[in-house]
Amino acid sequence: MTSKLYNLIVGGASVSAGAYFTTWLLTGENPTQLQTVQAEGAKKTGRLRTLPPRSTQIQSLHSEEFDVLIIGGGATGAGCAIDSVTRGLKTALVELDDFASGTSSRSTKLIHGGVRYLQKAILNLDLEQYKMVKEALHERSSMLKTAPHLTHAIPIMLPVYEWWKVPYYWVGIKAYDLVAGSKTVKSSYYLSKNEALEIFPMLKKNKLVGAIVYHDGQQDDARMCLALALTATRYGATVANHVKAINILKDENGKICGAHLRDELTGKEWDVKAKCIINAAGPFTDSVRKMDDSNTKEICTPSKGVHIVLPGYYSPEQMGLLDPETSDGRVIFFLPWQKHTLSGTTDSPCDVTYHPTPTEEEISFILNEIKNYLNSDVEVRRGDVLSAWGGIRPLVSDPNKGDTQSLARNHIVHVSKSNLVTIAGGKWTTYRSMAQETIDAAIKAVPELKPTKPECQTDGLQLEGSHGWTPTMYIRLVQDFGLECEVAQHLATSYGDRAFAVAKLANLTGKRWPVIGNKIHPEFPIH
């Protein structure tokens, strides 16, 4: 994230009503930083600071000493920064590229417990996978509450083409609801053939006997990661992008005491002191571990997941689809996404690279699987692929398993002899619980870390933009600024209650309507 964007998203949490709202609307700041709660079950934020620009963050890295330095600005690293700073530890986070520029913005956009993992847990009596699903379902509920502007529930259809599979899938999905318990988004249900086709008319009719519908969460993953970084710096963390960790510094006892950094925008290098370093570098986890110990054993197995974007007419606006039995045993999702259709993912071994590129073979695999579920009226064409991307998952390797499909998305927290704390593996949905475990391990391993609040503070903690957001907040944007409805909805769901501060910066159109907001592209609500 550039300093320009930092300055764009200025201000504090929103104010609920009256004169405070007027002041905030005009200035972009909440004059008293009132404690407000919008989402049920979410924690109050208290007094938070104004967002500093990147130049101030860089100066802080030059001049201050830290308790915790985190390497990696994806979901896990940003989550660790929030956990650390809210416990009272002086915290810094550096990211080589931009926040969420890697795996954290290349996901399936789902917040899920993992239906497939629950199936494996039941069939294999695997307690570890069951616990992982249970934890993820708790975190799913938390994310939907703490960032309601960036998340929402989404129904996902599981079409059934053989009668005997109806009770099999129904029992499995009900078990998913049961494990979630009170954290269930919405109860699953059965649809007859006609009901399924009414909702999802693109489905192949031949041999269709019905469908099971269950619910998970969907998120704007890139914006979510940015909200985490912004929330961390609101609480006082020093957070800077385009800063590379060159190497790790150690004291005379061989313990970590800091890192050598380089600002990739200016080329300047310097040392920063820190009592503890947390390695949250995602696919590059092992490269950071080798800075600590060049002979260390690699613990991550990189796997590339490819997604494609298709026109919106490929799917209904409010219903996703899950193919649980692809030709090679992988799972394919087919989801509505920002008035388009998102489909993926593949899961294949790969080399670690900054810009993983989808191959034609991977794109064709997804298209071929889609054809199996759509009726003949829908011609699935390569030319309909509007975009495609690849993301590298840092799966934790298991020497007893030979293929990445069998790797669970669990995680490992490891503390080296020099006190480098590494968090590896996991998935988007469990970023918060992973961060909690990581900071717990850091406090235990490094006696010099003395948090003012030893226990984790992040379960239910509201994120940037969520405090004053409501589902109808966009109407105020339309009424107060003269924005197009679609543009107002985009701002509200992207920035939450900070959308007013962003709308303030828009230029006049010179038209009677809309009053402000010149679109960058006529087909998209971005200005």
PDB file of N, CA and C in Angstrom, residues 116 119 214 321-326 328-333 344-347 365 405:
ATOM      1  N   ARG A 116     -14.574 -30.409   2.933  1.00  0.00           N
ATOM      2  CA  ARG A 116     -13.764 -31.556   2.511  1.00  0.00           C
ATOM      3  C   ARG A 116     -12.961 -32.117   3.678  1.00  0.00           C
ATOM      4  N   GLN A 119     -15.112 -34.151   5.960  1.00  0.00           N
ATOM      5  CA  GLN A 119     -15.354 -35.473   5.374  1.00  0.00           C
ATOM      6  C   GLN A 119     -14.181 -36.403   5.662  1.00  0.00           C
ATOM      7  N   TYR A 214     -25.662 -25.456   1.493  1.00  0.00           N
ATOM      8  CA  TYR A 214     -25.111 -25.083   2.796  1.00  0.00           C
ATOM      9  C   TYR A 214     -24.551 -23.673   2.697  1.00  0.00           C
ATOM     10  N   LEU A 321     -21.637 -22.774  -6.234  1.00  0.00           N
ATOM     11  CA  LEU A 321     -21.753 -24.203  -6.525  1.00  0.00           C
ATOM     12  C   LEU A 321     -20.441 -24.879  -6.163  1.00  0.00           C
ATOM     13  N   LEU A 322     -20.558 -26.082  -5.618  1.00  0.00           N
ATOM     14  CA  LEU A 322     -19.386 -26.877  -5.253  1.00  0.00           C
ATOM     15  C   LEU A 322     -19.408 -28.181  -6.025  1.00  0.00           C
ATOM     16  N   ASP A 323     -18.296 -28.463  -6.701  1.00  0.00           N
ATOM     17  CA  ASP A 323     -18.109 -29.761  -7.358  1.00  0.00           C
ATOM     18  C   ASP A 323     -17.172 -30.566  -6.461  1.00  0.00           C
ATOM     19  N   PRO A 324     -17.701 -31.540  -5.710  1.00  0.00           N
ATOM     20  CA  PRO A 324     -16.875 -32.262  -4.737  1.00  0.00           C
ATOM     21  C   PRO A 324     -16.073 -33.406  -5.327  1.00  0.00           C
ATOM     22  N   GLU A 325     -16.369 -33.747  -6.571  1.00  0.00           N
ATOM     23  CA  GLU A 325     -15.724 -34.928  -7.157  1.00  0.00           C
ATOM     24  C   GLU A 325     -15.271 -34.625  -8.575  1.00  0.00           C
ATOM     25  N   THR A 326     -14.189 -33.874  -8.692  1.00  0.00           N
ATOM     26  CA  THR A 326     -13.643 -33.593 -10.015  1.00  0.00           C
ATOM     27  C   THR A 326     -12.942 -34.830 -10.554  1.00  0.00           C
ATOM     28  N   ASP A 328      -9.982 -35.561 -11.030  1.00  0.00           N
ATOM     29  CA  ASP A 328      -8.768 -36.016 -10.345  1.00  0.00           C
ATOM     30  C   ASP A 328      -8.884 -35.927  -8.821  1.00  0.00           C
ATOM     31  N   GLY A 329     -10.118 -35.793  -8.333  1.00  0.00           N
ATOM     32  CA  GLY A 329     -10.325 -35.808  -6.886  1.00  0.00           C
ATOM     33  C   GLY A 329     -10.245 -34.466  -6.209  1.00  0.00           C
ATOM     34  N   ARG A 330      -9.968 -33.410  -6.938  1.00  0.00           N
ATOM     35  CA  ARG A 330      -9.910 -32.082  -6.340  1.00  0.00           C
ATOM     36  C   ARG A 330     -11.296 -31.465  -6.270  1.00  0.00           C
ATOM     37  N   VAL A 331     -11.402 -30.391  -5.505  1.00  0.00           N
ATOM     38  CA  VAL A 331     -12.677 -29.691  -5.345  1.00  0.00           C
ATOM     39  C   VAL A 331     -12.656 -28.414  -6.181  1.00  0.00           C
ATOM     40  N   ILE A 332     -13.751 -28.150  -6.894  1.00  0.00           N
ATOM     41  CA  ILE A 332     -13.875 -26.923  -7.674  1.00  0.00           C
ATOM     42  C   ILE A 332     -15.052 -26.110  -7.132  1.00  0.00           C
ATOM     43  N   PHE A 333     -14.804 -24.834  -6.854  1.00  0.00           N
ATOM     44  CA  PHE A 333     -15.869 -23.912  -6.474  1.00  0.00           C
ATOM     45  C   PHE A 333     -16.243 -23.052  -7.678  1.00  0.00           C
ATOM     46  N   GLY A 344     -12.472 -21.962  -9.326  1.00  0.00           N
ATOM     47  CA  GLY A 344     -11.186 -22.552  -9.003  1.00  0.00           C
ATOM     48  C   GLY A 344     -11.390 -23.504  -7.820  1.00  0.00           C
ATOM     49  N   THR A 345     -10.413 -24.250  -7.424  1.00  0.00           N
ATOM     50  CA  THR A 345      -9.038 -23.950  -7.698  1.00  0.00           C
ATOM     51  C   THR A 345      -8.299 -25.225  -8.035  1.00  0.00           C
ATOM     52  N   THR A 346      -7.158 -25.088  -8.652  1.00  0.00           N
ATOM     53  CA  THR A 346      -6.265 -26.229  -8.840  1.00  0.00           C
ATOM     54  C   THR A 346      -5.409 -26.384  -7.589  1.00  0.00           C
ATOM     55  N   ASP A 347      -4.662 -27.454  -7.546  1.00  0.00           N
ATOM     56  CA  ASP A 347      -3.826 -27.729  -6.378  1.00  0.00           C
ATOM     57  C   ASP A 347      -2.675 -28.609  -6.844  1.00  0.00           C
ATOM     58  N   PHE A 365      -8.301 -27.232 -17.306  1.00  0.00           N
ATOM     59  CA  PHE A 365      -8.829 -28.169 -16.313  1.00  0.00           C
ATOM     60  C   PHE A 365     -10.077 -27.589 -15.651  1.00  0.00           C
ATOM     61  N   GLN A 405      -2.583 -32.786  -2.527  1.00  0.00           N
ATOM     62  CA  GLN A 405      -4.014 -32.880  -2.260  1.00  0.00           C
ATOM     63  C   GLN A 405      -4.288 -33.461  -0.881  1.00  0.00           C
TER      64      GLN A 405
END
